[in-house]
């Protein structure tokens, strides 16, 4: 387990640089989940030192064990999908550091609830992701853009770094009817800034 997490952290540092903060959360009956914060400060040093850049929150610990299909009779301790979660938001607009615990809850869900987190899934924390956030859920997007998959020695599956896209309640309800791809197309055609921590719901008429 520890060797996987060391490799994961090394891959994150290679892709995103040094984390400027980290926190850990432990839930009863689960391994510790850490959340690392990486700040891309941009060229302007205004706005509290972040310059309106992007801050990324990445879980570390979810990939220590493979996720198991809840219908499987026996959990395989080696084979199965592995992942960590990545959330990117614009810095300085909201108290997004409070997302640490909700992110840790989502990262622990495969251990706690026996779910497999995969692209296209909706994950709901049942409360605002951070104070004043118009989002209580996220859409799991396709990996590979920001942080490349981390290959592990066979027979272990690679670790995938899954981006999370915050959804308003209206968007989450629309996605349940029309699907993840349709929602992402609406966001794209509407020019939705998915990194805006205070954005309004996209037009879904």
JSON list of N, CA and C in Angstrom, two decimals, residues 109-139:
[
{"chain": "A", "resi": 109, "resn": "UNK", "atom": "N", "xyz": [-15.24, 6.56, -0.12]},
{"chain": "A", "resi": 109, "resn": "UNK", "atom": "CA", "xyz": [-16.49, 5.85, -0.45]},
{"chain": "A", "resi": 109, "resn": "UNK", "atom": "C", "xyz": [-16.27, 4.44, -1.01]},
{"chain": "A", "resi": 110, "resn": "UNK", "atom": "N", "xyz": [-15.21, 4.18, -1.79]},
{"chain": "A", "resi": 110, "resn": "UNK", "atom": "CA", "xyz": [-15.03, 2.78, -2.23]},
{"chain": "A", "resi": 110, "resn": "UNK", "atom": "C", "xyz": [-14.81, 1.82, -1.06]},
{"chain": "A", "resi": 111, "resn": "UNK", "atom": "N", "xyz": [-14.09, 2.28, -0.03]},
{"chain": "A", "resi": 111, "resn": "UNK", "atom": "CA", "xyz": [-13.89, 1.42, 1.15]},
{"chain": "A", "resi": 111, "resn": "UNK", "atom": "C", "xyz": [-15.14, 1.35, 2.01]},
{"chain": "A", "resi": 112, "resn": "UNK", "atom": "N", "xyz": [-15.80, 2.48, 2.19]},
{"chain": "A", "resi": 112, "resn": "UNK", "atom": "CA", "xyz": [-16.94, 2.54, 3.10]},
{"chain": "A", "resi": 112, "resn": "UNK", "atom": "C", "xyz": [-18.20, 1.93, 2.49]},
{"chain": "A", "resi": 113, "resn": "UNK", "atom": "N", "xyz": [-18.46, 2.27, 1.22]},
{"chain": "A", "resi": 113, "resn": "UNK", "atom": "CA", "xyz": [-19.73, 1.87, 0.60]},
{"chain": "A", "resi": 113, "resn": "UNK", "atom": "C", "xyz": [-19.57, 0.78, -0.45]},
{"chain": "A", "resi": 114, "resn": "UNK", "atom": "N", "xyz": [-18.32, 0.42, -0.77]},
{"chain": "A", "resi": 114, "resn": "UNK", "atom": "CA", "xyz": [-18.10, -0.61, -1.77]},
{"chain": "A", "resi": 114, "resn": "UNK", "atom": "C", "xyz": [-18.49, -0.20, -3.17]},
{"chain": "A", "resi": 115, "resn": "UNK", "atom": "N", "xyz": [-18.28, 1.08, -3.50]},
{"chain": "A", "resi": 115, "resn": "UNK", "atom": "CA", "xyz": [-18.62, 1.56, -4.84]},
{"chain": "A", "resi": 115, "resn": "UNK", "atom": "C", "xyz": [-17.35, 1.67, -5.68]},
{"chain": "A", "resi": 116, "resn": "UNK", "atom": "N", "xyz": [-17.53, 1.61, -7.00]},
{"chain": "A", "resi": 116, "resn": "UNK", "atom": "CA", "xyz": [-16.44, 1.83, -7.94]},
{"chain": "A", "resi": 116, "resn": "UNK", "atom": "C", "xyz": [-16.64, 3.21, -8.57]},
{"chain": "A", "resi": 117, "resn": "UNK", "atom": "N", "xyz": [-15.72, 4.12, -8.32]},
{"chain": "A", "resi": 117, "resn": "UNK", "atom": "CA", "xyz": [-15.81, 5.47, -8.87]},
{"chain": "A", "resi": 117, "resn": "UNK", "atom": "C", "xyz": [-15.19, 5.47, -10.26]},
{"chain": "A", "resi": 118, "resn": "UNK", "atom": "N", "xyz": [-15.97, 5.88, -11.26]},
{"chain": "A", "resi": 118, "resn": "UNK", "atom": "CA", "xyz": [-15.53, 5.82, -12.65]},
{"chain": "A", "resi": 118, "resn": "UNK", "atom": "C", "xyz": [-16.06, 7.03, -13.40]},
{"chain": "A", "resi": 119, "resn": "UNK", "atom": "N", "xyz": [-15.44, 7.38, -14.55]},
{"chain": "A", "resi": 119, "resn": "UNK", "atom": "CA", "xyz": [-15.93, 8.50, -15.35]},
{"chain": "A", "resi": 119, "resn": "UNK", "atom": "C", "xyz": [-17.41, 8.36, -15.68]},
{"chain": "A", "resi": 120, "resn": "UNK", "atom": "N", "xyz": [-18.12, 9.49, -15.59]},
{"chain": "A", "resi": 120, "resn": "UNK", "atom": "CA", "xyz": [-19.55, 9.51, -15.86]},
{"chain": "A", "resi": 120, "resn": "UNK", "atom": "C", "xyz": [-20.41, 9.39, -14.62]},
{"chain": "A", "resi": 121, "resn": "UNK", "atom": "N", "xyz": [-19.79, 9.02, -13.50]},
{"chain": "A", "resi": 121, "resn": "UNK", "atom": "CA", "xyz": [-20.55, 8.85, -12.26]},
{"chain": "A", "resi": 121, "resn": "UNK", "atom": "C", "xyz": [-20.83, 10.20, -11.60]},
{"chain": "A", "resi": 122, "resn": "UNK", "atom": "N", "xyz": [-21.90, 10.26, -10.83]},
{"chain": "A", "resi": 122, "resn": "UNK", "atom": "CA", "xyz": [-22.21, 11.41, -9.98]},
{"chain": "A", "resi": 122, "resn": "UNK", "atom": "C", "xyz": [-21.90, 11.03, -8.55]},
{"chain": "A", "resi": 123, "resn": "UNK", "atom": "N", "xyz": [-21.26, 11.93, -7.82]},
{"chain": "A", "resi": 123, "resn": "UNK", "atom": "CA", "xyz": [-20.96, 11.71, -6.42]},
{"chain": "A", "resi": 123, "resn": "UNK", "atom": "C", "xyz": [-21.56, 12.88, -5.63]},
{"chain": "A", "resi": 124, "resn": "UNK", "atom": "N", "xyz": [-22.34, 12.58, -4.61]},
{"chain": "A", "resi": 124, "resn": "UNK", "atom": "CA", "xyz": [-23.03, 13.61, -3.85]},
{"chain": "A", "resi": 124, "resn": "UNK", "atom": "C", "xyz": [-22.59, 13.54, -2.39]},
{"chain": "A", "resi": 125, "resn": "UNK", "atom": "N", "xyz": [-22.19, 14.70, -1.83]},
{"chain": "A", "resi": 125, "resn": "UNK", "atom": "CA", "xyz": [-21.77, 14.73, -0.43]},
{"chain": "A", "resi": 125, "resn": "UNK", "atom": "C", "xyz": [-22.90, 15.19, 0.48]},
{"chain": "A", "resi": 126, "resn": "UNK", "atom": "N", "xyz": [-24.03, 15.63, -0.08]},
{"chain": "A", "resi": 126, "resn": "UNK", "atom": "CA", "xyz": [-25.19, 15.99, 0.72]},
{"chain": "A", "resi": 126, "resn": "UNK", "atom": "C", "xyz": [-25.10, 17.33, 1.42]},
{"chain": "A", "resi": 127, "resn": "UNK", "atom": "N", "xyz": [-24.06, 18.11, 1.12]},
{"chain": "A", "resi": 127, "resn": "UNK", "atom": "CA", "xyz": [-23.90, 19.44, 1.70]},
{"chain": "A", "resi": 127, "resn": "UNK", "atom": "C", "xyz": [-23.03, 20.25, 0.75]},
{"chain": "A", "resi": 128, "resn": "UNK", "atom": "N", "xyz": [-23.02, 21.59, 0.87]},
{"chain": "A", "resi": 128, "resn": "UNK", "atom": "CA", "xyz": [-22.18, 22.39, -0.02]},
{"chain": "A", "resi": 128, "resn": "UNK", "atom": "C", "xyz": [-20.71, 21.94, 0.05]},
{"chain": "A", "resi": 129, "resn": "UNK", "atom": "N", "xyz": [-20.05, 21.92, -1.09]},
{"chain": "A", "resi": 129, "resn": "UNK", "atom": "CA", "xyz": [-18.66, 21.48, -1.13]},
{"chain": "A", "resi": 129, "resn": "UNK", "atom": "C", "xyz": [-17.75, 22.38, -0.31]},
{"chain": "A", "resi": 130, "resn": "UNK", "atom": "N", "xyz": [-18.11, 23.66, -0.20]},
{"chain": "A", "resi": 130, "resn": "UNK", "atom": "CA", "xyz": [-17.43, 24.62, 0.66]},
{"chain": "A", "resi": 130, "resn": "UNK", "atom": "C", "xyz": [-18.45, 25.68, 1.05]},
{"chain": "A", "resi": 131, "resn": "UNK", "atom": "N", "xyz": [-18.17, 26.52, 2.02]},
{"chain": "A", "resi": 131, "resn": "UNK", "atom": "CA", "xyz": [-19.17, 27.51, 2.46]},
{"chain": "A", "resi": 131, "resn": "UNK", "atom": "C", "xyz": [-19.66, 28.39, 1.32]},
{"chain": "A", "resi": 132, "resn": "UNK", "atom": "N", "xyz": [-20.98, 28.44, 1.16]},
{"chain": "A", "resi": 132, "resn": "UNK", "atom": "CA", "xyz": [-21.58, 29.24, 0.11]},
{"chain": "A", "resi": 132, "resn": "UNK", "atom": "C", "xyz": [-21.56, 28.63, -1.27]},
{"chain": "A", "resi": 133, "resn": "UNK", "atom": "N", "xyz": [-21.03, 27.42, -1.39]},
{"chain": "A", "resi": 133, "resn": "UNK", "atom": "CA", "xyz": [-20.95, 26.77, -2.70]},
{"chain": "A", "resi": 133, "resn": "UNK", "atom": "C", "xyz": [-22.34, 26.41, -3.21]},
{"chain": "A", "resi": 134, "resn": "UNK", "atom": "N", "xyz": [-22.61, 26.63, -4.52]},
{"chain": "A", "resi": 134, "resn": "UNK", "atom": "CA", "xyz": [-23.89, 26.23, -5.09]},
{"chain": "A", "resi": 134, "resn": "UNK", "atom": "C", "xyz": [-23.89, 24.77, -5.53]},
{"chain": "A", "resi": 135, "resn": "UNK", "atom": "N", "xyz": [-22.92, 23.99, -5.05]},
{"chain": "A", "resi": 135, "resn": "UNK", "atom": "CA", "xyz": [-22.76, 22.60, -5.48]},
{"chain": "A", "resi": 135, "resn": "UNK", "atom": "C", "xyz": [-22.74, 21.67, -4.27]},
{"chain": "A", "resi": 136, "resn": "UNK", "atom": "N", "xyz": [-23.44, 20.55, -4.38]},
{"chain": "A", "resi": 136, "resn": "UNK", "atom": "CA", "xyz": [-23.33, 19.49, -3.37]},
{"chain": "A", "resi": 136, "resn": "UNK", "atom": "C", "xyz": [-22.86, 18.19, -4.00]},
{"chain": "A", "resi": 137, "resn": "UNK", "atom": "N", "xyz": [-22.68, 18.19, -5.32]},
{"chain": "A", "resi": 137, "resn": "UNK", "atom": "CA", "xyz": [-22.27, 16.97, -6.01]},
{"chain": "A", "resi": 137, "resn": "UNK", "atom": "C", "xyz": [-21.27, 17.30, -7.11]},
{"chain": "A", "resi": 138, "resn": "UNK", "atom": "N", "xyz": [-20.64, 16.26, -7.62]},
{"chain": "A", "resi": 138, "resn": "UNK", "atom": "CA", "xyz": [-19.65, 16.42, -8.69]},
{"chain": "A", "resi": 138, "resn": "UNK", "atom": "C", "xyz": [-19.88, 15.35, -9.75]},
{"chain": "A", "resi": 139, "resn": "UNK", "atom": "N", "xyz": [-19.46, 15.68, -10.96]},
{"chain": "A", "resi": 139, "resn": "UNK", "atom": "CA", "xyz": [-19.44, 14.71, -12.06]},
{"chain": "A", "resi": 139, "resn": "UNK", "atom": "C", "xyz": [-18.00, 14.24, -12.21]}
]
